[in-house]
Coordinates of C-alpha atoms in Angstrom, one line a residue:
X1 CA 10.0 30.7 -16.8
X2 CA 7.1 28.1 -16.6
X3 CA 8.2 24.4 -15.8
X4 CA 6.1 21.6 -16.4
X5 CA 5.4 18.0 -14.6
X6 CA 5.3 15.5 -17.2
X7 CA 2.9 12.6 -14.8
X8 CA 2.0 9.4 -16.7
X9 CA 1.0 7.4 -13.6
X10 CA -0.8 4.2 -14.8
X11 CA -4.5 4.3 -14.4
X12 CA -6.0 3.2 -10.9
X13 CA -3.4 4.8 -8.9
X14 CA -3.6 6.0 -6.0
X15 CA -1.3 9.2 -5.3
X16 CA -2.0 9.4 -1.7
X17 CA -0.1 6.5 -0.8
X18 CA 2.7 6.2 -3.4
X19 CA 6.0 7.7 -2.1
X20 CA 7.7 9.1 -5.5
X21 CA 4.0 11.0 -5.4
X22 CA 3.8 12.3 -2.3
X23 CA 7.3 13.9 -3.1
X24 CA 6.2 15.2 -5.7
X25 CA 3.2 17.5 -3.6
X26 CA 5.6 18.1 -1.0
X27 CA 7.9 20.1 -3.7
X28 CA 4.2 21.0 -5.3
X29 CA 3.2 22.9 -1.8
X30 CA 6.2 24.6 -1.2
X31 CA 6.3 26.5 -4.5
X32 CA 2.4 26.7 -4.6
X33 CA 3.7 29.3 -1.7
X34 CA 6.5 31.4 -3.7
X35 CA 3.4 31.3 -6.4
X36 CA 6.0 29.8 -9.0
X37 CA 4.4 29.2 -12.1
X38 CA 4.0 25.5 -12.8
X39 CA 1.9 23.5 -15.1
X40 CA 0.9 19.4 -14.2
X41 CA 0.7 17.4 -17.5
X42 CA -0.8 14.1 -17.3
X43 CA -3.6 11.8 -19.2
X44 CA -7.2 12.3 -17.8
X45 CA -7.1 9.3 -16.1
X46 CA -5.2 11.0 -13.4
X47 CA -7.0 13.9 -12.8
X48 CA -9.5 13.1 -10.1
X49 CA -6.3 11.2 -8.3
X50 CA -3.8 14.4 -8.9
X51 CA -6.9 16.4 -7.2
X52 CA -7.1 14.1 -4.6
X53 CA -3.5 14.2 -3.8
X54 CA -3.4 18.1 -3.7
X55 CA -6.4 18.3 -1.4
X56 CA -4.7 15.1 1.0
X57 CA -1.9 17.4 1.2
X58 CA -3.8 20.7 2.0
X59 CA -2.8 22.2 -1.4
X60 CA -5.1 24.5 -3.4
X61 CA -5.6 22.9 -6.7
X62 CA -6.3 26.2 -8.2
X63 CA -3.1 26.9 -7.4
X64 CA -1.7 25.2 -10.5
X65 CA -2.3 24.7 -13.8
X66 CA -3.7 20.8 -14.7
X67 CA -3.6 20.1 -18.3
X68 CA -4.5 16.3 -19.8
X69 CA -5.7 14.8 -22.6
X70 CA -9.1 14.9 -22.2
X71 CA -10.3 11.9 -22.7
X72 CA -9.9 8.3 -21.7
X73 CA -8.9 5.4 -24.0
X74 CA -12.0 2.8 -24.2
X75 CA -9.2 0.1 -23.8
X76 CA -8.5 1.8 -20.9
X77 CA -12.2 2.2 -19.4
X78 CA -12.7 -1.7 -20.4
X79 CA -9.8 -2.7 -18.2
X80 CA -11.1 -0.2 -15.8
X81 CA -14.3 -1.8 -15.6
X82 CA -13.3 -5.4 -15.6
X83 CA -11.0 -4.9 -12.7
X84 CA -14.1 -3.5 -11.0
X85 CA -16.2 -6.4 -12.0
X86 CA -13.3 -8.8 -11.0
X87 CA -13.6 -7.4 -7.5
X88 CA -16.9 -7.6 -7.0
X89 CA -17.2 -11.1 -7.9
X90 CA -14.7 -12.0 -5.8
X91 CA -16.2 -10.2 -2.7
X92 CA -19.7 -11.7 -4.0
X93 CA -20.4 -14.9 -2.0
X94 CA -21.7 -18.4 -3.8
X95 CA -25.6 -17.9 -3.9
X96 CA -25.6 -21.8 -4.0
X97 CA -23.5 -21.7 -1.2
X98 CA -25.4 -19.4 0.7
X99 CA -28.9 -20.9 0.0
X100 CA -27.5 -24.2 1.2
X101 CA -26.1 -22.6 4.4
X102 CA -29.6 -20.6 5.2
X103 CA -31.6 -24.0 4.7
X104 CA -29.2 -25.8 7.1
X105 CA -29.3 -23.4 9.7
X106 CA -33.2 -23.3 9.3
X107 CA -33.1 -27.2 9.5
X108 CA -30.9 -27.3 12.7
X109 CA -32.9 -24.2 14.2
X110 CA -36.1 -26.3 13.8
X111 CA -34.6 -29.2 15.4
X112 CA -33.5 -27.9 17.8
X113 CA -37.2 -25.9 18.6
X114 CA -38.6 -29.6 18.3
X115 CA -36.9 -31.1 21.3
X116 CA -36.8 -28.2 23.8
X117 CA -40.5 -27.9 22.9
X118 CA -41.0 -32.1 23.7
X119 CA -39.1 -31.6 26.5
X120 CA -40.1 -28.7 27.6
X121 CA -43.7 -30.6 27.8
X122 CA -44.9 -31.3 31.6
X123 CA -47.7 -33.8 30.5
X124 CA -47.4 -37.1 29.4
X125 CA -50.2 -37.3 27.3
X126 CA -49.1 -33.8 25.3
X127 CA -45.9 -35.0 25.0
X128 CA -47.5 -38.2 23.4
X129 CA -49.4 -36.0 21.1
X130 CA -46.6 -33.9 20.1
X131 CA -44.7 -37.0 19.0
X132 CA -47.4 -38.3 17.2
X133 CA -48.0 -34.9 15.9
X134 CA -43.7 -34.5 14.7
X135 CA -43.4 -38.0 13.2
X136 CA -46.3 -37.2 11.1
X137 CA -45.0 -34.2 10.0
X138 CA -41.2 -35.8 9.4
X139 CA -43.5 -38.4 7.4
X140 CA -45.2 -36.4 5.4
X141 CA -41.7 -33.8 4.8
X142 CA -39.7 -36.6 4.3
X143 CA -39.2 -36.5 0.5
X144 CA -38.3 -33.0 0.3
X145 CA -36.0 -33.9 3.4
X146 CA -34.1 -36.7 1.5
X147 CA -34.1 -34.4 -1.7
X148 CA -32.7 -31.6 -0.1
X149 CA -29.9 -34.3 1.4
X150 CA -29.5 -35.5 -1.9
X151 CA -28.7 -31.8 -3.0
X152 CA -26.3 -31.1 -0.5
X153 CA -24.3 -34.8 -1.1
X154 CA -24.1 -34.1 -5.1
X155 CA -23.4 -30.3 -4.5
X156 CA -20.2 -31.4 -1.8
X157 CA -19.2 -34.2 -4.1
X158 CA -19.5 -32.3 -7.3
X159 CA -17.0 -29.2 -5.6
X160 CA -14.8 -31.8 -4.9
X161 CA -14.5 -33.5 -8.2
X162 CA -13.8 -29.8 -9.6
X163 CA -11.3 -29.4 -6.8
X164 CA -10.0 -32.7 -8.3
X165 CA -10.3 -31.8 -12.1
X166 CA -8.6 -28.6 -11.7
X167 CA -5.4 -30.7 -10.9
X168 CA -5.4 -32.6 -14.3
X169 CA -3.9 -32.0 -17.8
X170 CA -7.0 -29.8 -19.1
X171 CA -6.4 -27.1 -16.5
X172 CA -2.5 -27.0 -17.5
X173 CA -3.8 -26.7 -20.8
X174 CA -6.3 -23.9 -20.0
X175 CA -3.6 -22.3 -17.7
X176 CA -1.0 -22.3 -20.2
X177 CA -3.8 -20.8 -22.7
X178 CA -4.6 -17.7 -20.1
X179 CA -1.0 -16.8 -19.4
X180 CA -0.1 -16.4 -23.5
X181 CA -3.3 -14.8 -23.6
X182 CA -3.2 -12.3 -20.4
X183 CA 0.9 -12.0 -21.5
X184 CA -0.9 -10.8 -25.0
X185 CA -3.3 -8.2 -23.4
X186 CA -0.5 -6.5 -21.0
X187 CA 1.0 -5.9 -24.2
X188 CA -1.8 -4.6 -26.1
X189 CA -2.6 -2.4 -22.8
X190 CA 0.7 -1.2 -22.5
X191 CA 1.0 0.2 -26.0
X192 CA -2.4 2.3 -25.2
X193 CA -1.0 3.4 -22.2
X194 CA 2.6 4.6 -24.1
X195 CA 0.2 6.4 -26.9
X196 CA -1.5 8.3 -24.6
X197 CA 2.0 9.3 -23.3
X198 CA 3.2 10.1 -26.7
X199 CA -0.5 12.3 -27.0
X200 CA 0.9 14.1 -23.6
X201 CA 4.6 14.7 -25.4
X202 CA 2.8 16.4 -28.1
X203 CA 0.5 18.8 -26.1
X204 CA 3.4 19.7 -24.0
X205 CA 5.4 20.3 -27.4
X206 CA 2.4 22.4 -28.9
X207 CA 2.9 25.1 -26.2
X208 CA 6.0 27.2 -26.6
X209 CA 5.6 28.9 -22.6
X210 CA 7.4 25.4 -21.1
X211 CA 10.8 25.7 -20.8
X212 CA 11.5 22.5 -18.9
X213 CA 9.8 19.4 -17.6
X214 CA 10.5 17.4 -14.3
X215 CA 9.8 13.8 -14.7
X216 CA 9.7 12.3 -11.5
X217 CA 9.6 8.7 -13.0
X218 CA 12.4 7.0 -15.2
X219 CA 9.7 4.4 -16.2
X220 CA 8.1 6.7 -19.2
X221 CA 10.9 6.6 -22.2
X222 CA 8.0 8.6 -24.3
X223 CA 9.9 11.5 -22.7
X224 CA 13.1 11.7 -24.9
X225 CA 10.6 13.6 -27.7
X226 CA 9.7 16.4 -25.8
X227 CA 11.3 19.4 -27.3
X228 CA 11.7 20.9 -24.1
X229 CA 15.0 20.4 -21.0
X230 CA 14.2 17.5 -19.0
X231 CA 15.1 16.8 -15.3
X232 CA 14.7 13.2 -14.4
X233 CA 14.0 11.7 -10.7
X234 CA 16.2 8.9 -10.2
X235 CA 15.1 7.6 -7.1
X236 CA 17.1 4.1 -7.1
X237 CA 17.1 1.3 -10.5
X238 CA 16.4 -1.3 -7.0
X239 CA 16.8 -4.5 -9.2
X240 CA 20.6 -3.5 -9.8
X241 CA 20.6 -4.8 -6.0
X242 CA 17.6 -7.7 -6.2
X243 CA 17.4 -8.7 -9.6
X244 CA 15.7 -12.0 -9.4
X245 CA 12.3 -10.4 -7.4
X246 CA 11.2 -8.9 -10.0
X247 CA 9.4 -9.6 -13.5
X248 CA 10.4 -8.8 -16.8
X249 CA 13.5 -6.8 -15.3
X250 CA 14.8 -6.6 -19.4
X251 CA 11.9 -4.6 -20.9
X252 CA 11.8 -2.5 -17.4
X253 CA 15.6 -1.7 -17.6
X254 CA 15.3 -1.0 -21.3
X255 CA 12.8 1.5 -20.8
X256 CA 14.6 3.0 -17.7
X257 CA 17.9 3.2 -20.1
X258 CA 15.8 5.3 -22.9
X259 CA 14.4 7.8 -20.1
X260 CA 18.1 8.3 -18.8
X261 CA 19.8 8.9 -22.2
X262 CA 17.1 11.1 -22.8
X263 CA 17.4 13.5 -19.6
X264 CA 19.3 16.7 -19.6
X265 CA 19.9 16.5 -16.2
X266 CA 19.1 13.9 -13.2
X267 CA 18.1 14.0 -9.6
X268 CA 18.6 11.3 -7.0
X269 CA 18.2 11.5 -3.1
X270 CA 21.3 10.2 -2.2
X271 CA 25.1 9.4 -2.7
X272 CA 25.1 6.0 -2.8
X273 CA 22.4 5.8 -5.5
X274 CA 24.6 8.4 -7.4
X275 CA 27.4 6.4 -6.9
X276 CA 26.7 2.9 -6.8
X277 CA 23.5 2.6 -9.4
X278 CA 23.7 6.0 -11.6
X279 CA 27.5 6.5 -12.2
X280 CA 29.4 2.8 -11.8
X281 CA 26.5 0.8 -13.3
X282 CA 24.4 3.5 -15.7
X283 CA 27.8 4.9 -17.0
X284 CA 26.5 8.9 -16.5
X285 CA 28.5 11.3 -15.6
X286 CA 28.8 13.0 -12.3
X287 CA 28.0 16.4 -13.3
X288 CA 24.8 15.6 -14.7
X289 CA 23.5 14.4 -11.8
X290 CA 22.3 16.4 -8.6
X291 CA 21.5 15.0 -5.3
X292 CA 18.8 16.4 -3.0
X293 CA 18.0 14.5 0.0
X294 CA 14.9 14.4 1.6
X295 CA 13.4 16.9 4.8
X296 CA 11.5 15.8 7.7
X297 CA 8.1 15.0 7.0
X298 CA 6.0 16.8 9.9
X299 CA 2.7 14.7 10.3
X300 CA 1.7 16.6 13.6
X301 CA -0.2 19.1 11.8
X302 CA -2.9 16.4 10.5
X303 CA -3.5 16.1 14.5
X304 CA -3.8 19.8 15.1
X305 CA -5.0 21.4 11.9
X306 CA -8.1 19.8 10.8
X307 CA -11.7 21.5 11.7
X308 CA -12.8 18.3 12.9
X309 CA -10.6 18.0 15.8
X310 CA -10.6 20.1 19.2
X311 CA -7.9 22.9 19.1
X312 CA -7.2 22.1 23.4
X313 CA -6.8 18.3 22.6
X314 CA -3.4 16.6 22.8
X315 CA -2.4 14.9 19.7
X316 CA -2.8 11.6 21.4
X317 CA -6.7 12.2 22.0
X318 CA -7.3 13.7 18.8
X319 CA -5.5 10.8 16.9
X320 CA -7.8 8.4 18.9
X321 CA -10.6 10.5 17.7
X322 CA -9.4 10.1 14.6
X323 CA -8.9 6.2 14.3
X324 CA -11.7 5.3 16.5
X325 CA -14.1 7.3 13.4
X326 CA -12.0 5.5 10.9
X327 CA -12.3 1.7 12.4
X328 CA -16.1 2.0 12.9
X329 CA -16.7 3.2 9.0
X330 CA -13.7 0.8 7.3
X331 CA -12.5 -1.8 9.4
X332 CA -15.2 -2.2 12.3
X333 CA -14.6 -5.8 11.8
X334 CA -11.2 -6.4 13.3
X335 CA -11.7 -4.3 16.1
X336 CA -14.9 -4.4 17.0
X337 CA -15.5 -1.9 20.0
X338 CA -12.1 -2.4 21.1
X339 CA -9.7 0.8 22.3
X340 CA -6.6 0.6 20.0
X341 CA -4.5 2.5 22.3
X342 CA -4.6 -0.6 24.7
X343 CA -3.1 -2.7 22.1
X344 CA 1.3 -2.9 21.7
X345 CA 0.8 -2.3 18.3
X346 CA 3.3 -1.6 15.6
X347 CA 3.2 0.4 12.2
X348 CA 4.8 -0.6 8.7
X349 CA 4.1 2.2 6.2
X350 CA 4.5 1.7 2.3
X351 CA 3.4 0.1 -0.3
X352 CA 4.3 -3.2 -1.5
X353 CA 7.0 -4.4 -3.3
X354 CA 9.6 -7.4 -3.1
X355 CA 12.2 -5.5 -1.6
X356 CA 10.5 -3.9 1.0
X357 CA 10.6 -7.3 2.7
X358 CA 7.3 -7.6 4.6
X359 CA 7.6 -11.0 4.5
X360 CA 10.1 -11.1 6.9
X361 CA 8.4 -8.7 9.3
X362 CA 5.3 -11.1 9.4
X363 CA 7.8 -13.7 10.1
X364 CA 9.2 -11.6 12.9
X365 CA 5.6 -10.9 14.6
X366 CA 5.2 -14.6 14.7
X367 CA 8.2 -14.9 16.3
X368 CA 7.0 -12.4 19.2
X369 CA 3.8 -13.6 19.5
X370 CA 5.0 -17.3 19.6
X371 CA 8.2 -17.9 21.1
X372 CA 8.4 -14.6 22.9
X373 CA 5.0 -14.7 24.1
X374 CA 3.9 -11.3 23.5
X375 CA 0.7 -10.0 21.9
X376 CA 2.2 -7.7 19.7
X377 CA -0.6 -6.4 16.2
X378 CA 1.0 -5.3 13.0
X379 CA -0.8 -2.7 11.0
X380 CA 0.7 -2.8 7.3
X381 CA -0.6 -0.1 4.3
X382 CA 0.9 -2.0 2.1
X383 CA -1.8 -4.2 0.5
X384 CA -0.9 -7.9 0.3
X385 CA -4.3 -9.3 0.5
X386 CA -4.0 -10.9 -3.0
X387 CA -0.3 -12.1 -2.4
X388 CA -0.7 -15.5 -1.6
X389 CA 2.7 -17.2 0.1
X390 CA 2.2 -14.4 2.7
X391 CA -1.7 -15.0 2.8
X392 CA -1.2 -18.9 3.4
X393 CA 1.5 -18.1 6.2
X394 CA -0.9 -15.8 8.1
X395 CA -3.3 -18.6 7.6
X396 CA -1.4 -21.0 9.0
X397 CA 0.0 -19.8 12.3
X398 CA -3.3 -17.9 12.8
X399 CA -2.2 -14.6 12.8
X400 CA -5.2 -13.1 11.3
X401 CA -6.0 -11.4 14.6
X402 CA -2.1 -10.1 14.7
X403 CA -1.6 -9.0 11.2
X404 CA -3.8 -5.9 10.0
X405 CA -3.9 -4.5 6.3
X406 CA -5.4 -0.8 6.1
X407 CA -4.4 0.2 2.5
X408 CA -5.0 3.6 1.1
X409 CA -4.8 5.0 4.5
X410 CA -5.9 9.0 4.5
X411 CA -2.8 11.1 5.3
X412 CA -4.8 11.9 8.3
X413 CA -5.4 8.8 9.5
X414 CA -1.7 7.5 8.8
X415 CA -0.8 10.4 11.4
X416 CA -3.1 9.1 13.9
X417 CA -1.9 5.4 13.9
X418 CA 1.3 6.5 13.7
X419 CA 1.1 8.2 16.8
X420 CA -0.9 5.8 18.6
X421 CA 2.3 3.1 17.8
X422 CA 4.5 1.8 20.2
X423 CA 6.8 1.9 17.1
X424 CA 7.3 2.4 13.6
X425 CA 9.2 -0.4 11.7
X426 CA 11.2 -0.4 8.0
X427 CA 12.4 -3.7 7.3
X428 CA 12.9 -2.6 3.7
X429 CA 15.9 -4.2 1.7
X430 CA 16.6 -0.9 0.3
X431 CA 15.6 2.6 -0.2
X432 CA 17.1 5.8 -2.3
X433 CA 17.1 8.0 0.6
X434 CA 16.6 7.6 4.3
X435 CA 13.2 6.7 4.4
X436 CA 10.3 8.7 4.8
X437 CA 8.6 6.5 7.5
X438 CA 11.3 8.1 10.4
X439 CA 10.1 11.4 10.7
X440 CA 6.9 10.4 9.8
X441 CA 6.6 8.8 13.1
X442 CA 9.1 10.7 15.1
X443 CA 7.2 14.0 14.4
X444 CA 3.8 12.6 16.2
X445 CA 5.5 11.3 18.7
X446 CA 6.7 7.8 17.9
X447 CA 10.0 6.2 17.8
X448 CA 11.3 4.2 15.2
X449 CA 13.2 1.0 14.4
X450 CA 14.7 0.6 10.8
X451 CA 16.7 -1.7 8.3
X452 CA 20.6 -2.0 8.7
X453 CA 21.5 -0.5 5.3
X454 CA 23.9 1.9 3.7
X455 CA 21.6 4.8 2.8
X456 CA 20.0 4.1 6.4
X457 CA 23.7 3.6 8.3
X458 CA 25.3 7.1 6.3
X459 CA 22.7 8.9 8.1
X460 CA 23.1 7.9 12.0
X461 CA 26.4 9.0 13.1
X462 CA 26.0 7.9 16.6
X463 CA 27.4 4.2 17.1
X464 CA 25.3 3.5 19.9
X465 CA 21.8 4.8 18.4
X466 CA 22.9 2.4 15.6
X467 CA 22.7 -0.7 17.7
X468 CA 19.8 0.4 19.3
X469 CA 17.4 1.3 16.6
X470 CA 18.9 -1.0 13.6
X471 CA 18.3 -4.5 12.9
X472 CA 19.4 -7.1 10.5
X473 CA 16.5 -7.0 7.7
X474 CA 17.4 -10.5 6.5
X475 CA 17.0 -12.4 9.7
X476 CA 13.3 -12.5 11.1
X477 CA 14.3 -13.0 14.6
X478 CA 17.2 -9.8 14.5
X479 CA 14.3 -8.3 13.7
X480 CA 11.9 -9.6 16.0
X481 CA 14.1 -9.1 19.2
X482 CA 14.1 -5.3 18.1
X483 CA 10.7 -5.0 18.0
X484 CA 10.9 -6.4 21.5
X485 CA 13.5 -4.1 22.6
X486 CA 11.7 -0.6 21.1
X487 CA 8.3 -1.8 22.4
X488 CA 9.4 -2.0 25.8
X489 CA 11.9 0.9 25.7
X490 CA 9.7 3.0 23.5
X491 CA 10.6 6.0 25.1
X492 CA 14.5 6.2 26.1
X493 CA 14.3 5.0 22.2
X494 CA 12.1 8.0 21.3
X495 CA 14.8 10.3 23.1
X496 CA 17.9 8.7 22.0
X497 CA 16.4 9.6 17.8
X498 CA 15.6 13.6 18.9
X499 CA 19.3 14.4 17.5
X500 CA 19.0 12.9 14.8
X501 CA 15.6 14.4 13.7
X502 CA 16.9 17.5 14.8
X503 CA 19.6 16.9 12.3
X504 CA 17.1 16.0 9.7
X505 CA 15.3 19.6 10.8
X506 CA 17.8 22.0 9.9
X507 CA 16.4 20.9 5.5
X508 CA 13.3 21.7 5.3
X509 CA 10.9 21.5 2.4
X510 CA 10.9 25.0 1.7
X511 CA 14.9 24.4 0.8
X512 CA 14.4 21.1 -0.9
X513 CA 12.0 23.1 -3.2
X514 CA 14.5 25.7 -3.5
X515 CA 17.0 23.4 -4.9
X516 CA 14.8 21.7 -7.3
X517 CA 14.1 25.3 -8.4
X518 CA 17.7 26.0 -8.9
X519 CA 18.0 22.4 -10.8
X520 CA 14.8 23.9 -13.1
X521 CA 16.6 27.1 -13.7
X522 CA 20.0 26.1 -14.0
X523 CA 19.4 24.1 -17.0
X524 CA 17.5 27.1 -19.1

């Protein structure tokens, strides 16, 4: 029996830090193992990331059988391309700008060589000289000097007047003309992105060795065509619980409806998204649906394993190896020869979304740093550079130096920082299984702090590790007194959560794969 991945990621992804993803290679490296035969569908604009996730996971990629399309959609490319441009620009400073900030530090530099050389002088009749010699100079460079001043005056005043026109009814006008027109292109994108989905149906449907395909997406609908069984993930349909945080929630939900009606059978990670989202709301039934929770994820090997690292280390020196190499090539910047481990720092792991509520965690570090006058830093992998009410509010209460983004973290290097932490923190809004971030930090050594919900709450049995560890996700300060709390107590915290990552322990992802593989075969 072969089984087959159907993967229609959109282009520019990056596997290595999406979660549904790095299921999947979990699952991926476990049967790589058992040497079950598998076969990874998916456009060629996800091979190089597909490799990269099976290397980031120490999986042999000849292993498994890739199969795409072959080639690239120029629509596809163009995008591509402008995105790349787009970025470049933006990280490209004004050469006006820059010009006008070289000449003025000249001008000042020169100044300022001018009097410390005329005061400098011991003799009044060389200092008479020299003055003589400067005003003939200023005489004679005057022009250019009033020019240049001119320049500067018209440049300022003419950004302003910009800054000023951009306010009025033409730049409604133009803004209103961009959004029909960028609304028009996601379309047009879109619809090359669902025929190269429809090209992947077909190859998979040209082969007769595929008896079934795992989908581990419910946002492709192209899916109900293929000839073969189909297993669905249905990790959570989030905006049954948050509606009004996300855009175009209709065409999403319509194409989440199609991908359901069209699966043989569906897996989710927990009861409550059974429950709650996949039976009361979707209308399935029960016996179509299977849930497999989640196993531990055991970071401690990226701290042992690797041939860079000394095999008599102690995680904790190797992991400031390992950050310490990363800082000086990626973010040299923010700490410039500074020793990380000195630093109360905390970790927030995923990416972003509006429900994951980072917002509120920003909030809550302000609250430490401010009120509670602590220095705590917030690493976040999440990237929100570009997300501009969260931008402003860093801006504003000057927590630049408190607020750190490291996107597209290495699994690696997420090991490291998680196990150079005080704490790991989850302020998320809500999740389809308890979330990964727990035993991601637990396993290198780090306690962790999480959201007060019911896929979260199910889990912890214990009344008082409940209080200790969970925190009201909707209230900044709840959430900054617990950060507080764990920072300070980071290590009766760390022993009160062994039981409950020993709980986790007794699944691991050898017998999560075995009950995909009994989901795969069941169905035949």
């Amino acid at each position: 029996m072969k089984i087959g991945f159907f993967l229609g990621f959109q282009p520019g992804v990056n596997l290595t830090t999406e979660g549904i993803s790095r299921l999947l290679a979990f699952i991926l490296k476990e049967n790589s193992k058992q040497n079950t035969k598998m076969i990874l569908f998916c456009p060629e604009w996800l091979r190089e990331p597909l490799k990269e996730l099976l290397e980031d996971n120490m999986i042999k990629i000849d292993g498994f059988e890739i199969c795409t399309t072959n080639s690239i959609p120029f629509g596809v490319k163009l995008k591509t391309k402008f995105i790349e441009k787009r970025k470049e620009k933006k990280n490209k400073p004004n050469r006006i700008y820059q010009v006008l900030k070289k000449i003025k530090s000249s001008t000042v530099n020169l100044l300022k060589h001018f009097i410390v050389d005329l005061f400098s002088t011991s003799s009044l009749l060389f200092l008479c000289f020299k003055l003589i010699s400067y005003s003939l100079i200023f005489l004679i460079l005057s022009p250019l000097l009033i020019f240049m001043a001119l320049f500067v005056g018209l440049f300022t005043f003419v950004r302003k007047l910009m800054h000023i026109f951009k306010l009025n009814i033409f730049n409604v006008i133009k803004n209103k003309f961009l959004t029909v027109a960028n609304k028009t292109k996601g379309i047009i994108y879109q619809i090359v992105i669902d025929n190269e989905l429809n090209k992947l149906v077909r190859l998979i449907n040209y082969r007769n060795d595929i008896d079934a395909c795992f989908i581990p997406s419910m946002g492709w609908p192209q899916i109900k065509d293929l000839k073969c069984k189909k297993i669905l993930a249905a990790p959570d349909i989030v905006f049954y619980d948050f509606p009004t945080q996300f855009i175009g929630v209709g065409e999403i939900h319509k194409r989440i409806r199609q991908s359901i009606n069209a699966a043989d059978k569906l897996i989710c990670y927990s009861e409550f998204v059974k429950q709650e989202h996949l039976v009361d709301k979707c209308g399935i039934e029960p016996k179509k649906i299977t849930v497999i929770k989640h196993a531990n994820v055991d970071m401690s090997s990226y701290l042992k394993d690797s041939s860079i690292l000394e095999k008599h280390y102690s995680l904790q020196q190797n992991a400031k190896y390992i950050v310490s190499k990363y800082i000086q090539n990626k973010h040299q910047k923010h700490f410039f020869n500074s020793d990380l481990s000195s630093f109360e720092f905390i970790i927030y792991s995923s990416q972003y979304r509006p429900h994951k509520n980072i917002f509120n965690l920003i909030k809550a570090i302000k609250i430490c740093n401010y009120e509670f006058h602590r220095n705590i830093k917030l690493i976040l992998t999440g990237n929100i550079i570009d997300v501009n009410y969260m931008k402003k509010y860093i801006e504003s209460y000057h927590l630049y130096n408190d607020i750190f983004v490291m996107h597209g973290l290495p699994s690696e290097v997420l090991a490291a920082f998680n196990n150079m932490a005080k704490c790991a923190v989850n302020p998320t809004l809500f999740e389809g299984g308890f979330p990964f971030t727990f035993s991601e930090a637990y396993s290198v050594g780090t306690p962790s702090i999480m959201s007060d919900i019911p896929v979260v709450r199910h889990e912890i049995d214990n009344t008082e590790l409940k209080d200790s560890m969970l925190f009201d996700p909707y209230n900044p300060y709840s959430i900054a007194k617990k950060i507080v709390w764990a920072i300070d107590n980071y290590e009766t915290l760390y022993q009160s959560q062994k039981q409950l990552y020993e709980k986790f322990s007794h699944r691991d992802w050898r017998k999560v794969a075995q009950e995909y593989n009994h989901v795969f075969h069941e169905i035949h």
